[in-house]
CSV table of N, CA and C in Angstrom, one decimal:
chain,number,residue,atom,x,y,z
A,13,MET,N,0.7,-8.7,4.3
A,13,MET,CA,1.2,-8.0,3.1
A,13,MET,C,0.3,-8.6,2.0
A,14,ALA,N,-0.2,-7.7,1.2
A,14,ALA,CA,-1.0,-8.0,0.1
A,14,ALA,C,-0.3,-7.7,-1.2
A,15,SER,N,-0.6,-8.3,-2.3
A,15,SER,CA,0.1,-8.0,-3.6
A,15,SER,C,-0.9,-8.1,-4.7
A,16,ARG,N,-0.5,-7.5,-5.8
A,16,ARG,CA,-1.2,-7.6,-7.1
A,16,ARG,C,-0.2,-8.0,-8.2
A,17,LYS,N,-0.5,-9.0,-9.0
A,17,LYS,CA,0.4,-9.5,-10.0
A,17,LYS,C,0.0,-9.0,-11.4
A,18,ALA,N,0.9,-8.5,-12.2
A,18,ALA,CA,0.6,-8.0,-13.5
A,18,ALA,C,0.3,-9.1,-14.4
A,19,PRO,N,-0.9,-9.0,-15.1
A,19,PRO,CA,-1.3,-10.1,-16.0
A,19,PRO,C,-0.5,-10.1,-17.3
A,20,GLU,N,0.1,-8.9,-17.7
A,20,GLU,CA,0.9,-8.8,-18.9
A,20,GLU,C,1.8,-7.6,-18.8
A,21,ASP,N,2.8,-7.6,-19.7
A,21,ASP,CA,3.7,-6.4,-19.7
A,21,ASP,C,3.0,-5.2,-20.0
A,22,GLY,N,3.4,-4.1,-19.4
A,22,GLY,CA,2.7,-2.8,-19.7
A,22,GLY,C,2.9,-1.8,-18.6
A,23,ALA,N,2.4,-0.6,-18.8
A,23,ALA,CA,2.4,0.5,-17.9
A,23,ALA,C,1.0,0.5,-17.2
A,24,TYR,N,1.1,0.5,-15.8
A,24,TYR,CA,-0.2,0.4,-15.1
A,24,TYR,C,-0.4,1.7,-14.2
A,25,THR,N,-1.6,1.9,-13.8
A,25,THR,CA,-2.0,2.9,-12.8
A,25,THR,C,-2.4,2.1,-11.6
A,26,ILE,N,-1.8,2.5,-10.5
A,26,ILE,CA,-2.2,1.9,-9.2
A,26,ILE,C,-2.9,2.9,-8.4
A,27,LYS,N,-4.2,2.6,-8.0
A,27,LYS,CA,-4.9,3.6,-7.2
A,27,LYS,C,-5.8,2.9,-6.2
A,28,GLY,N,-6.1,3.6,-5.2
A,28,GLY,CA,-6.9,3.0,-4.2
A,28,GLY,C,-7.2,4.0,-3.0
A,29,LEU,N,-7.7,3.5,-2.0
A,29,LEU,CA,-8.1,4.2,-0.7
A,29,LEU,C,-7.4,3.5,0.4
A,30,VAL,N,-7.0,4.3,1.4
A,30,VAL,CA,-6.4,3.7,2.6
A,30,VAL,C,-6.9,4.4,3.8
A,31,LYS,N,-7.2,3.6,4.8
A,31,LYS,CA,-7.8,4.1,6.1
A,31,LYS,C,-7.4,3.2,7.2
A,32,ASN,N,-7.2,3.9,8.4
A,32,ASN,CA,-6.9,3.2,9.6
A,32,ASN,C,-8.0,3.4,10.6
A,33,PRO,N,-9.2,2.8,10.4
A,33,PRO,CA,-10.3,3.1,11.2
A,33,PRO,C,-10.2,2.8,12.7
A,34,TRP,N,-9.4,1.8,13.1
A,34,TRP,CA,-9.2,1.5,14.5
A,34,TRP,C,-8.0,2.1,15.1
A,35,GLU,N,-7.3,3.0,14.3
A,35,GLU,CA,-6.1,3.8,14.8
A,35,GLU,C,-5.1,2.8,15.3
A,36,GLN,N,-4.8,1.8,14.6
A,36,GLN,CA,-3.7,0.8,15.0
A,36,GLN,C,-2.4,1.5,14.9
A,37,ASP,N,-1.3,0.9,15.4
A,37,ASP,CA,0.0,1.4,15.4
A,37,ASP,C,0.7,1.3,14.0
A,38,ALA,N,0.2,2.0,13.0
A,38,ALA,CA,0.7,2.0,11.7
A,38,ALA,C,0.7,3.5,11.2
A,39,GLU,N,1.7,4.0,10.6
A,39,GLU,CA,1.8,5.4,10.2
A,39,GLU,C,1.7,5.5,8.6
A,40,GLU,N,2.1,4.5,7.9
A,40,GLU,CA,2.1,4.6,6.4
A,40,GLU,C,1.8,3.3,5.7
A,41,LEU,N,1.1,3.5,4.6
A,41,LEU,CA,1.0,2.3,3.7
A,41,LEU,C,2.1,2.4,2.7
A,42,HIS,N,2.9,1.3,2.5
A,42,HIS,CA,4.0,1.3,1.6
A,42,HIS,C,3.6,0.5,0.4
A,43,ILE,N,3.9,1.0,-0.8
A,43,ILE,CA,3.7,0.2,-2.0
A,43,ILE,C,5.1,-0.1,-2.6
A,44,ARG,N,5.4,-1.3,-2.7
A,44,ARG,CA,6.8,-1.7,-3.0
A,44,ARG,C,6.9,-2.6,-4.3
A,45,LEU,N,7.9,-2.3,-5.1
A,45,LEU,CA,8.2,-3.1,-6.3
A,45,LEU,C,9.6,-3.4,-6.3
A,46,ASN,N,9.9,-4.7,-6.5
A,46,ASN,CA,11.3,-5.2,-6.5
A,46,ASN,C,12.1,-4.8,-5.3
A,47,GLY,N,11.5,-4.8,-4.1
A,47,GLY,CA,12.2,-4.5,-2.9
A,47,GLY,C,12.4,-3.1,-2.6
A,48,THR,N,11.8,-2.2,-3.4
A,48,THR,CA,12.0,-0.7,-3.2
A,48,THR,C,10.6,-0.1,-3.1
A,49,ASP,N,10.4,0.8,-2.1
A,49,ASP,CA,9.2,1.5,-2.0
A,49,ASP,C,9.1,2.5,-3.2
A,50,ILE,N,7.9,2.4,-3.9
A,50,ILE,CA,7.7,3.3,-5.0
A,50,ILE,C,6.7,4.4,-4.6
A,51,PHE,N,6.0,4.2,-3.4
A,51,PHE,CA,5.1,5.2,-3.0
A,51,PHE,C,4.8,4.9,-1.5
A,52,THR,N,4.6,5.9,-0.7
A,52,THR,CA,4.1,5.8,0.6
A,52,THR,C,3.0,6.8,0.9
A,53,ILE,N,2.0,6.5,1.7
A,53,ILE,CA,1.0,7.4,2.0
A,53,ILE,C,0.5,7.2,3.4
A,54,GLU,N,0.2,8.2,4.1
A,54,GLU,CA,-0.4,8.1,5.5
A,54,GLU,C,-1.9,7.9,5.4
A,55,PRO,N,-2.3,6.8,6.0
A,55,PRO,CA,-3.8,6.6,5.9
A,55,PRO,C,-4.5,7.6,6.8
A,56,SER,N,-5.8,7.8,6.4
A,56,SER,CA,-6.6,8.6,7.3
A,56,SER,C,-6.9,7.8,8.6
A,57,ARG,N,-7.3,8.4,9.6
A,57,ARG,CA,-7.5,7.7,10.9
A,57,ARG,C,-9.0,7.9,11.4
A,58,GLY,N,-9.4,6.9,12.2
A,58,GLY,CA,-10.7,7.0,12.8
A,58,GLY,C,-11.9,7.3,11.9
A,59,GLU,N,-12.7,8.3,12.1
A,59,GLU,CA,-13.9,8.6,11.4
A,59,GLU,C,-13.7,9.3,10.1
A,60,ALA,N,-12.4,9.8,9.8
A,60,ALA,CA,-12.1,10.5,8.6
A,60,ALA,C,-12.4,9.7,7.3
A,61,GLU,N,-12.6,10.4,6.2
A,61,GLU,CA,-12.8,9.7,4.9
A,61,GLU,C,-11.4,9.0,4.6
A,62,ALA,N,-11.5,8.0,3.9
A,62,ALA,CA,-10.3,7.3,3.4
A,62,ALA,C,-9.4,8.2,2.6
A,63,ALA,N,-8.1,8.1,2.7
A,63,ALA,CA,-7.1,8.8,1.9
A,63,ALA,C,-7.0,8.1,0.6
A,64,SER,N,-7.1,8.9,-0.5
A,64,SER,CA,-6.9,8.3,-1.9
A,64,SER,C,-5.5,8.4,-2.4
A,65,PHE,N,-5.1,7.6,-3.3
A,65,PHE,CA,-3.8,7.7,-3.9
A,65,PHE,C,-3.9,7.2,-5.3
A,66,GLU,N,-3.0,7.7,-6.2
A,66,GLU,CA,-2.9,7.2,-7.6
A,66,GLU,C,-1.5,7.4,-8.0
A,67,ILE,N,-0.9,6.3,-8.6
A,67,ILE,CA,0.4,6.3,-9.2
A,67,ILE,C,0.3,5.9,-10.6
A,68,ASN,N,0.7,6.8,-11.5
A,68,ASN,CA,0.5,6.5,-13.0
A,68,ASN,C,1.9,6.0,-13.6
A,69,GLY,N,1.8,5.2,-14.6
A,69,GLY,CA,2.9,4.8,-15.4
A,69,GLY,C,3.9,3.9,-14.7
A,70,VAL,N,3.4,3.0,-13.9
A,70,VAL,CA,4.2,1.9,-13.2
A,70,VAL,C,4.4,0.8,-14.2
A,71,THR,N,5.7,0.7,-14.7
A,71,THR,CA,6.0,-0.3,-15.7
A,71,THR,C,6.2,-1.7,-15.1
A,72,LEU,N,5.5,-2.7,-15.5
A,72,LEU,CA,5.6,-4.0,-15.0
A,72,LEU,C,5.7,-5.1,-16.1
A,73,THR,N,6.4,-6.1,-15.8
A,73,THR,CA,6.4,-7.3,-16.8
A,73,THR,C,5.4,-8.3,-16.3
A,74,ALA,N,4.9,-9.1,-17.2
A,74,ALA,CA,3.9,-10.2,-16.8
A,74,ALA,C,4.4,-11.0,-15.6
A,75,GLY,N,3.6,-11.1,-14.6
A,75,GLY,CA,3.9,-11.9,-13.4
A,75,GLY,C,4.6,-11.2,-12.3
A,76,GLU,N,5.1,-9.9,-12.6
A,76,GLU,CA,5.7,-9.1,-11.6
A,76,GLU,C,4.7,-8.7,-10.6
A,77,GLU,N,5.1,-8.6,-9.3
A,77,GLU,CA,4.1,-8.3,-8.2
A,77,GLU,C,4.5,-6.9,-7.6
A,78,VAL,N,3.4,-6.2,-7.3
A,78,VAL,CA,3.5,-5.0,-6.5
A,78,VAL,C,2.9,-5.3,-5.1
A,79,PHE,N,3.7,-5.0,-4.0
A,79,PHE,CA,3.2,-5.4,-2.7
A,79,PHE,C,2.7,-4.1,-1.9
A,80,PHE,N,1.8,-4.4,-1.1
A,80,PHE,CA,1.2,-3.3,-0.2
A,80,PHE,C,1.3,-3.7,1.2
A,81,TYR,N,1.8,-2.9,2.1
A,81,TYR,CA,1.9,-3.3,3.5
A,81,TYR,C,1.9,-2.0,4.4
A,82,CYS,N,1.5,-2.3,5.6
A,82,CYS,CA,1.5,-1.2,6.7
A,82,CYS,C,2.2,-1.8,7.9
A,83,PRO,N,3.5,-1.6,8.0
A,83,PRO,CA,4.2,-2.1,9.2
A,83,PRO,C,3.8,-1.5,10.5
A,84,SER,N,3.8,-2.2,11.6
A,84,SER,CA,3.5,-1.7,12.9
A,84,SER,C,4.7,-0.8,13.3
A,85,THR,N,4.3,0.2,14.0
A,85,THR,CA,5.3,1.1,14.6
A,85,THR,C,5.7,0.7,16.0
A,86,THR,N,5.1,-0.4,16.5
A,86,THR,CA,5.4,-1.0,17.8
A,86,THR,C,6.2,-2.2,17.6
A,87,GLU,N,7.4,-2.3,18.2
A,87,GLU,CA,8.2,-3.5,18.0
A,87,GLU,C,7.4,-4.8,18.5
A,88,GLY,N,7.4,-5.8,17.6
A,88,GLY,CA,6.7,-7.0,17.9
A,88,GLY,C,5.2,-6.9,17.7
A,89,GLY,N,4.7,-5.7,17.3
A,89,GLY,CA,3.3,-5.5,17.1
A,89,GLY,C,2.9,-5.9,15.7
A,90,TRP,N,1.6,-5.9,15.4
A,90,TRP,CA,1.1,-6.3,14.1
A,90,TRP,C,-0.1,-5.3,13.7
A,91,VAL,N,-0.4,-5.3,12.5
A,91,VAL,CA,-1.4,-4.4,12.0
A,91,VAL,C,-2.2,-5.3,11.0
A,92,SER,N,-3.5,-5.3,11.1
A,92,SER,CA,-4.3,-5.9,10.1
A,92,SER,C,-4.5,-5.0,8.9
A,93,ALA,N,-4.4,-5.6,7.7
A,93,ALA,CA,-4.4,-4.7,6.5
A,93,ALA,C,-5.5,-5.3,5.5
């Protein structure tokens, strides 16, 4: 699980690209704030171009973290992110 910490209070735009080039057992990238998913996206697979995402107006206080993770769809499995 990766995260980004807000440097100061404010409204932020979260954007990026997500790809599953090795077609691991993961169906979605989850973006979570305070224990709740604020966005999910299905990554592109294999040779396809990376899927882009953008979330505008995410209000954060200084030090608050947004987490990014791709859980495995196989029990006991893992996914590199």
